[in-house]
């Protein structure tokens, strides 16, 4: 099956690791009749230059990169090159990243564990205007969206926090230290640090001060 009557999809690969780009390029090489890698870029800044010069059909981009993220790149490409579709590729099986990607204008959110054949098929669907989402993640996202609509979730759920992450954030807001939070929840200090990393990532902040400020500003906790 060919992608379009006009020929194979013209694809640009973007990641901040050369090995990942090389791996994707090698995986897609056997599907040249359906997808042709016309360009590659390391990072978002280089990607903007490459896309401007090549005018590809689709950009396949990692969601998390050093410097500007895949989400930043997606928003910039949708503004400057609206005909170019962006499909984000991630190791994160995370509904919050999916929702952020769709809000940024992405045509898809796929996981890096995807096979070559399935990736090509998803790119072909994206080229026709279909929003492509990893099947397992899509099912959970539908359930999450329905529950959010019914207000069945805990504080911070709309930002993608789990119940335990919400508990940790609430204790942060009260001023407890990591050790104090660990004692209150009867978990190790390392477990608390793991929760904090997840909280920072989901709230888009870099530290405890930013997390507390966001929690108060967004009304997650008063």
PDB file of C-alpha atoms in Angstrom:
ATOM      1  CA  UNK A   1       0.000   0.000   0.000  1.00  0.00           C
ATOM      2  CA  UNK A   2       1.445   3.386  -0.957  1.00  0.00           C
ATOM      3  CA  UNK A   3       0.857   6.416   1.224  1.00  0.00           C
ATOM      4  CA  UNK A   4      -0.635   8.692  -1.392  1.00  0.00           C
ATOM      5  CA  UNK A   5      -1.171   8.808  -5.118  1.00  0.00           C
ATOM      6  CA  UNK A   6       1.620  11.413  -5.268  1.00  0.00           C
ATOM      7  CA  UNK A   7       4.208   9.015  -3.839  1.00  0.00           C
ATOM      8  CA  UNK A   8       5.749   8.203  -0.489  1.00  0.00           C
ATOM      9  CA  UNK A   9       5.368  10.457   2.536  1.00  0.00           C
ATOM     10  CA  UNK A  10       8.221  12.948   2.758  1.00  0.00           C
ATOM     11  CA  UNK A  11       9.412  12.704   6.359  1.00  0.00           C
ATOM     12  CA  UNK A  12      11.816  14.651   8.564  1.00  0.00           C
ATOM     13  CA  UNK A  13      13.164  12.970  11.714  1.00  0.00           C
ATOM     14  CA  UNK A  14      13.926  15.070  14.807  1.00  0.00           C
ATOM     15  CA  UNK A  15      15.535  14.018  18.089  1.00  0.00           C
ATOM     16  CA  UNK A  16      18.294  15.341  20.310  1.00  0.00           C
ATOM     17  CA  UNK A  17      20.241  12.083  20.047  1.00  0.00           C
ATOM     18  CA  UNK A  18      21.925  11.148  16.768  1.00  0.00           C
ATOM     19  CA  UNK A  19      21.658   7.432  17.556  1.00  0.00           C
ATOM     20  CA  UNK A  20      17.876   7.658  17.822  1.00  0.00           C
ATOM     21  CA  UNK A  21      17.623   9.434  14.477  1.00  0.00           C
ATOM     22  CA  UNK A  22      19.938   6.856  12.900  1.00  0.00           C
ATOM     23  CA  UNK A  23      17.882   4.014  14.369  1.00  0.00           C
ATOM     24  CA  UNK A  24      14.610   5.391  13.065  1.00  0.00           C
ATOM     25  CA  UNK A  25      16.128   6.027   9.657  1.00  0.00           C
ATOM     26  CA  UNK A  26      17.396   2.450   9.473  1.00  0.00           C
ATOM     27  CA  UNK A  27      14.040   1.046  10.590  1.00  0.00           C
ATOM     28  CA  UNK A  28      12.165   3.036   7.950  1.00  0.00           C
ATOM     29  CA  UNK A  29      14.606   2.216   5.143  1.00  0.00           C
ATOM     30  CA  UNK A  30      12.712  -0.962   4.253  1.00  0.00           C
ATOM     31  CA  UNK A  31       9.537   1.071   3.623  1.00  0.00           C
ATOM     32  CA  UNK A  32      10.974   3.496   1.034  1.00  0.00           C
ATOM     33  CA  UNK A  33       8.007   2.988  -1.252  1.00  0.00           C
ATOM     34  CA  UNK A  34       5.706   4.347   1.439  1.00  0.00           C
ATOM     35  CA  UNK A  35       7.866   6.714   3.512  1.00  0.00           C
ATOM     36  CA  UNK A  36      10.998   8.563   2.422  1.00  0.00           C
ATOM     37  CA  UNK A  37      13.204  10.261   5.013  1.00  0.00           C
ATOM     38  CA  UNK A  38      14.131  13.508   3.282  1.00  0.00           C
ATOM     39  CA  UNK A  39      15.812  15.178   6.235  1.00  0.00           C
ATOM     40  CA  UNK A  40      16.911  14.880   9.830  1.00  0.00           C
ATOM     41  CA  UNK A  41      17.689  17.305  12.616  1.00  0.00           C
ATOM     42  CA  UNK A  42      19.262  17.201  16.050  1.00  0.00           C
ATOM     43  CA  UNK A  43      17.117  19.418  18.252  1.00  0.00           C
ATOM     44  CA  UNK A  44      14.308  21.877  17.621  1.00  0.00           C
ATOM     45  CA  UNK A  45      16.419  24.806  16.414  1.00  0.00           C
ATOM     46  CA  UNK A  46      18.013  22.769  13.636  1.00  0.00           C
ATOM     47  CA  UNK A  47      14.625  21.257  12.809  1.00  0.00           C
ATOM     48  CA  UNK A  48      13.121  24.657  12.005  1.00  0.00           C
ATOM     49  CA  UNK A  49      15.877  25.295   9.439  1.00  0.00           C
ATOM     50  CA  UNK A  50      15.591  21.815   7.923  1.00  0.00           C
ATOM     51  CA  UNK A  51      11.806  21.969   7.596  1.00  0.00           C
ATOM     52  CA  UNK A  52      11.918  25.425   6.012  1.00  0.00           C
ATOM     53  CA  UNK A  53      14.289  24.130   3.357  1.00  0.00           C
ATOM     54  CA  UNK A  54      12.554  20.820   2.614  1.00  0.00           C
ATOM     55  CA  UNK A  55       8.824  21.423   3.122  1.00  0.00           C
ATOM     56  CA  UNK A  56       8.113  17.830   4.283  1.00  0.00           C
ATOM     57  CA  UNK A  57       4.694  16.221   4.677  1.00  0.00           C
ATOM     58  CA  UNK A  58       5.302  15.074   8.253  1.00  0.00           C
ATOM     59  CA  UNK A  59       7.836  15.773  11.006  1.00  0.00           C
ATOM     60  CA  UNK A  60       8.369  12.859  13.412  1.00  0.00           C
ATOM     61  CA  UNK A  61       9.765  14.355  16.595  1.00  0.00           C
ATOM     62  CA  UNK A  62      10.736  13.291  20.113  1.00  0.00           C
ATOM     63  CA  UNK A  63       8.576  15.047  22.695  1.00  0.00           C
ATOM     64  CA  UNK A  64      11.384  15.673  25.223  1.00  0.00           C
ATOM     65  CA  UNK A  65      14.631  17.227  24.034  1.00  0.00           C
ATOM     66  CA  UNK A  66      17.334  19.422  25.476  1.00  0.00           C
ATOM     67  CA  UNK A  67      16.404  23.061  25.001  1.00  0.00           C
ATOM     68  CA  UNK A  68      13.109  23.513  23.179  1.00  0.00           C
ATOM     69  CA  UNK A  69      10.834  20.491  23.549  1.00  0.00           C
ATOM     70  CA  UNK A  70       8.931  18.624  20.887  1.00  0.00           C
ATOM     71  CA  UNK A  71       5.838  20.481  22.058  1.00  0.00           C
ATOM     72  CA  UNK A  72       7.579  23.826  21.477  1.00  0.00           C
ATOM     73  CA  UNK A  73       8.677  22.674  18.038  1.00  0.00           C
ATOM     74  CA  UNK A  74       5.191  21.445  17.211  1.00  0.00           C
ATOM     75  CA  UNK A  75       3.630  24.799  18.070  1.00  0.00           C
ATOM     76  CA  UNK A  76       6.250  26.676  16.037  1.00  0.00           C
ATOM     77  CA  UNK A  77       5.844  24.415  13.014  1.00  0.00           C
ATOM     78  CA  UNK A  78       2.054  24.588  13.109  1.00  0.00           C
ATOM     79  CA  UNK A  79       2.325  28.392  13.091  1.00  0.00           C
ATOM     80  CA  UNK A  80       4.974  28.759  10.372  1.00  0.00           C
ATOM     81  CA  UNK A  81       4.262  25.667   8.252  1.00  0.00           C
ATOM     82  CA  UNK A  82       0.574  24.823   8.771  1.00  0.00           C
ATOM     83  CA  UNK A  83       0.538  22.278   5.934  1.00  0.00           C
ATOM     84  CA  UNK A  84       3.219  20.214   7.658  1.00  0.00           C
ATOM     85  CA  UNK A  85       1.908  17.638  10.117  1.00  0.00           C
ATOM     86  CA  UNK A  86       3.753  16.811  13.337  1.00  0.00           C
ATOM     87  CA  UNK A  87       3.675  13.395  14.979  1.00  0.00           C
ATOM     88  CA  UNK A  88       5.308  13.203  18.405  1.00  0.00           C
ATOM     89  CA  UNK A  89       7.232  10.133  19.480  1.00  0.00           C
ATOM     90  CA  UNK A  90       7.863   9.378  23.145  1.00  0.00           C
ATOM     91  CA  UNK A  91       8.941   6.800  25.698  1.00  0.00           C
ATOM     92  CA  UNK A  92       6.340   8.238  28.078  1.00  0.00           C
ATOM     93  CA  UNK A  93       3.109   6.270  28.285  1.00  0.00           C
ATOM     94  CA  UNK A  94       1.473   9.299  29.870  1.00  0.00           C
ATOM     95  CA  UNK A  95      -1.979  10.758  29.219  1.00  0.00           C
ATOM     96  CA  UNK A  96      -0.856  14.225  30.262  1.00  0.00           C
ATOM     97  CA  UNK A  97       1.764  14.307  27.508  1.00  0.00           C
ATOM     98  CA  UNK A  98      -0.885  13.097  25.070  1.00  0.00           C
ATOM     99  CA  UNK A  99      -3.275  15.906  26.035  1.00  0.00           C
ATOM    100  CA  UNK A 100      -0.468  18.483  25.812  1.00  0.00           C
ATOM    101  CA  UNK A 101       0.487  17.191  22.374  1.00  0.00           C
ATOM    102  CA  UNK A 102      -3.045  17.491  21.035  1.00  0.00           C
ATOM    103  CA  UNK A 103      -3.354  21.005  22.454  1.00  0.00           C
ATOM    104  CA  UNK A 104      -0.100  21.914  20.685  1.00  0.00           C
ATOM    105  CA  UNK A 105      -1.629  20.846  17.369  1.00  0.00           C
ATOM    106  CA  UNK A 106       0.118  17.498  16.903  1.00  0.00           C
ATOM    107  CA  UNK A 107      -1.315  14.977  14.452  1.00  0.00           C
ATOM    108  CA  UNK A 108      -0.326  12.093  16.682  1.00  0.00           C
ATOM    109  CA  UNK A 109       1.341  10.743  19.818  1.00  0.00           C
ATOM    110  CA  UNK A 110       3.109   7.401  19.447  1.00  0.00           C
ATOM    111  CA  UNK A 111       5.417   5.417  21.709  1.00  0.00           C
ATOM    112  CA  UNK A 112       8.994   4.562  20.760  1.00  0.00           C
ATOM    113  CA  UNK A 113       8.342   0.844  21.257  1.00  0.00           C
ATOM    114  CA  UNK A 114       6.277   0.886  18.035  1.00  0.00           C
ATOM    115  CA  UNK A 115       7.277  -1.483  15.209  1.00  0.00           C
ATOM    116  CA  UNK A 116       8.387  -0.209  11.831  1.00  0.00           C
ATOM    117  CA  UNK A 117       5.337  -1.522   9.985  1.00  0.00           C
ATOM    118  CA  UNK A 118       2.930  -0.035  12.501  1.00  0.00           C
ATOM    119  CA  UNK A 119       4.770   3.286  12.525  1.00  0.00           C
ATOM    120  CA  UNK A 120       4.513   3.547   8.754  1.00  0.00           C
ATOM    121  CA  UNK A 121       0.808   2.720   8.865  1.00  0.00           C
ATOM    122  CA  UNK A 122       0.237   5.403  11.514  1.00  0.00           C
ATOM    123  CA  UNK A 123       2.136   7.955   9.449  1.00  0.00           C
ATOM    124  CA  UNK A 124      -0.014   7.089   6.441  1.00  0.00           C
ATOM    125  CA  UNK A 125      -3.138   7.661   8.508  1.00  0.00           C
ATOM    126  CA  UNK A 126      -1.773  10.954   9.847  1.00  0.00           C
ATOM    127  CA  UNK A 127      -1.093  12.057   6.284  1.00  0.00           C
ATOM    128  CA  UNK A 128      -4.814  11.617   5.501  1.00  0.00           C
ATOM    129  CA  UNK A 129      -5.792  13.808   8.454  1.00  0.00           C
ATOM    130  CA  UNK A 130      -6.409  11.132  11.090  1.00  0.00           C
ATOM    131  CA  UNK A 131      -5.110  11.849  14.602  1.00  0.00           C
ATOM    132  CA  UNK A 132      -2.969   8.824  15.472  1.00  0.00           C
ATOM    133  CA  UNK A 133      -2.520   7.749  19.099  1.00  0.00           C
ATOM    134  CA  UNK A 134      -0.949   4.676  20.667  1.00  0.00           C
ATOM    135  CA  UNK A 135      -3.886   2.264  21.123  1.00  0.00           C
ATOM    136  CA  UNK A 136      -3.307   1.471  24.800  1.00  0.00           C
ATOM    137  CA  UNK A 137      -2.807   5.097  25.728  1.00  0.00           C
ATOM    138  CA  UNK A 138      -5.863   6.182  23.752  1.00  0.00           C
ATOM    139  CA  UNK A 139      -8.116   3.820  25.699  1.00  0.00           C
ATOM    140  CA  UNK A 140      -6.904   5.166  29.045  1.00  0.00           C
ATOM    141  CA  UNK A 141      -7.159   8.745  27.829  1.00  0.00           C
ATOM    142  CA  UNK A 142     -10.822   8.313  26.903  1.00  0.00           C
ATOM    143  CA  UNK A 143     -11.542   6.953  30.377  1.00  0.00           C
ATOM    144  CA  UNK A 144      -9.558   9.758  31.990  1.00  0.00           C
ATOM    145  CA  UNK A 145     -11.356  12.425  29.964  1.00  0.00           C
ATOM    146  CA  UNK A 146     -14.762  10.987  30.916  1.00  0.00           C
ATOM    147  CA  UNK A 147     -13.892  10.898  34.601  1.00  0.00           C
ATOM    148  CA  UNK A 148     -12.480  14.415  34.513  1.00  0.00           C
ATOM    149  CA  UNK A 149     -15.717  15.595  32.912  1.00  0.00           C
ATOM    150  CA  UNK A 150     -17.610  14.046  35.842  1.00  0.00           C
ATOM    151  CA  UNK A 151     -15.260  15.630  38.404  1.00  0.00           C
ATOM    152  CA  UNK A 152     -14.450  12.203  39.823  1.00  0.00           C
ATOM    153  CA  UNK A 153     -10.768  12.942  40.216  1.00  0.00           C
ATOM    154  CA  UNK A 154      -8.521  14.205  43.008  1.00  0.00           C
ATOM    155  CA  UNK A 155      -6.802  17.641  43.132  1.00  0.00           C
ATOM    156  CA  UNK A 156      -4.200  17.846  40.389  1.00  0.00           C
ATOM    157  CA  UNK A 157      -5.733  15.125  38.222  1.00  0.00           C
ATOM    158  CA  UNK A 158      -6.388  17.648  35.459  1.00  0.00           C
ATOM    159  CA  UNK A 159      -2.659  18.322  35.435  1.00  0.00           C
ATOM    160  CA  UNK A 160      -1.936  14.592  35.159  1.00  0.00           C
ATOM    161  CA  UNK A 161      -0.968  13.935  38.791  1.00  0.00           C
ATOM    162  CA  UNK A 162      -1.647  10.523  40.316  1.00  0.00           C
ATOM    163  CA  UNK A 163      -3.378  10.311  43.700  1.00  0.00           C
ATOM    164  CA  UNK A 164      -0.079   9.788  45.503  1.00  0.00           C
ATOM    165  CA  UNK A 165       1.564  12.659  43.623  1.00  0.00           C
ATOM    166  CA  UNK A 166      -1.382  14.817  44.646  1.00  0.00           C
ATOM    167  CA  UNK A 167      -0.807  13.850  48.283  1.00  0.00           C
ATOM    168  CA  UNK A 168       2.882  14.692  48.007  1.00  0.00           C
ATOM    169  CA  UNK A 169       2.118  18.066  46.418  1.00  0.00           C
ATOM    170  CA  UNK A 170      -0.413  18.904  49.122  1.00  0.00           C
ATOM    171  CA  UNK A 171       2.208  18.232  51.795  1.00  0.00           C
ATOM    172  CA  UNK A 172       4.725  20.358  49.886  1.00  0.00           C
ATOM    173  CA  UNK A 173       2.245  23.224  49.923  1.00  0.00           C
ATOM    174  CA  UNK A 174       1.999  22.957  53.717  1.00  0.00           C
ATOM    175  CA  UNK A 175       5.770  23.364  53.913  1.00  0.00           C
ATOM    176  CA  UNK A 176       6.894  19.848  54.802  1.00  0.00           C
ATOM    177  CA  UNK A 177      10.420  18.828  53.795  1.00  0.00           C
ATOM    178  CA  UNK A 178      11.136  15.685  51.797  1.00  0.00           C
ATOM    179  CA  UNK A 179      11.898  13.838  55.021  1.00  0.00           C
ATOM    180  CA  UNK A 180       8.719  15.159  56.595  1.00  0.00           C
ATOM    181  CA  UNK A 181       6.666  13.990  53.603  1.00  0.00           C
ATOM    182  CA  UNK A 182       8.348  10.576  53.738  1.00  0.00           C
ATOM    183  CA  UNK A 183       7.488  10.265  57.424  1.00  0.00           C
ATOM    184  CA  UNK A 184       3.888  11.328  56.928  1.00  0.00           C
ATOM    185  CA  UNK A 185       3.319   8.887  54.036  1.00  0.00           C
ATOM    186  CA  UNK A 186       5.515   6.129  55.532  1.00  0.00           C
ATOM    187  CA  UNK A 187       7.718   5.856  52.428  1.00  0.00           C
ATOM    188  CA  UNK A 188      11.437   6.273  51.780  1.00  0.00           C
ATOM    189  CA  UNK A 189      13.161   9.549  50.932  1.00  0.00           C
ATOM    190  CA  UNK A 190      13.991   8.137  47.480  1.00  0.00           C
ATOM    191  CA  UNK A 191      10.310   7.403  46.846  1.00  0.00           C
ATOM    192  CA  UNK A 192       9.460  10.998  47.686  1.00  0.00           C
ATOM    193  CA  UNK A 193      12.179  12.241  45.330  1.00  0.00           C
ATOM    194  CA  UNK A 194      10.773  10.043  42.552  1.00  0.00           C
ATOM    195  CA  UNK A 195       7.309  11.537  43.094  1.00  0.00           C
ATOM    196  CA  UNK A 196       8.784  15.046  43.064  1.00  0.00           C
ATOM    197  CA  UNK A 197      10.464  14.437  39.707  1.00  0.00           C
ATOM    198  CA  UNK A 198       7.139  13.301  38.254  1.00  0.00           C
ATOM    199  CA  UNK A 199       5.320  16.297  39.746  1.00  0.00           C
ATOM    200  CA  UNK A 200       7.855  18.765  38.342  1.00  0.00           C
ATOM    201  CA  UNK A 201       7.622  17.178  34.901  1.00  0.00           C
ATOM    202  CA  UNK A 202       3.826  17.184  34.809  1.00  0.00           C
ATOM    203  CA  UNK A 203       3.516  20.752  36.097  1.00  0.00           C
ATOM    204  CA  UNK A 204       6.281  21.993  33.795  1.00  0.00           C
ATOM    205  CA  UNK A 205       8.466  23.357  36.603  1.00  0.00           C
ATOM    206  CA  UNK A 206      12.040  22.767  37.743  1.00  0.00           C
ATOM    207  CA  UNK A 207      11.867  22.811  41.524  1.00  0.00           C
ATOM    208  CA  UNK A 208       9.796  22.768  44.706  1.00  0.00           C
ATOM    209  CA  UNK A 209       9.163  26.525  44.647  1.00  0.00           C
ATOM    210  CA  UNK A 210       7.778  26.329  41.118  1.00  0.00           C
ATOM    211  CA  UNK A 211       5.563  23.366  42.006  1.00  0.00           C
ATOM    212  CA  UNK A 212       4.065  25.098  45.030  1.00  0.00           C
ATOM    213  CA  UNK A 213       3.545  28.330  43.091  1.00  0.00           C
ATOM    214  CA  UNK A 214       1.790  26.440  40.282  1.00  0.00           C
ATOM    215  CA  UNK A 215      -0.372  24.520  42.759  1.00  0.00           C
ATOM    216  CA  UNK A 216      -1.558  27.765  44.301  1.00  0.00           C
ATOM    217  CA  UNK A 217      -1.905  29.680  41.028  1.00  0.00           C
ATOM    218  CA  UNK A 218      -3.871  26.897  39.328  1.00  0.00           C
ATOM    219  CA  UNK A 219      -6.089  26.382  42.357  1.00  0.00           C
ATOM    220  CA  UNK A 220      -4.982  22.758  42.821  1.00  0.00           C
ATOM    221  CA  UNK A 221      -4.595  23.548  46.520  1.00  0.00           C
ATOM    222  CA  UNK A 222      -5.512  26.705  48.369  1.00  0.00           C
TER     223      UNK A 222
END
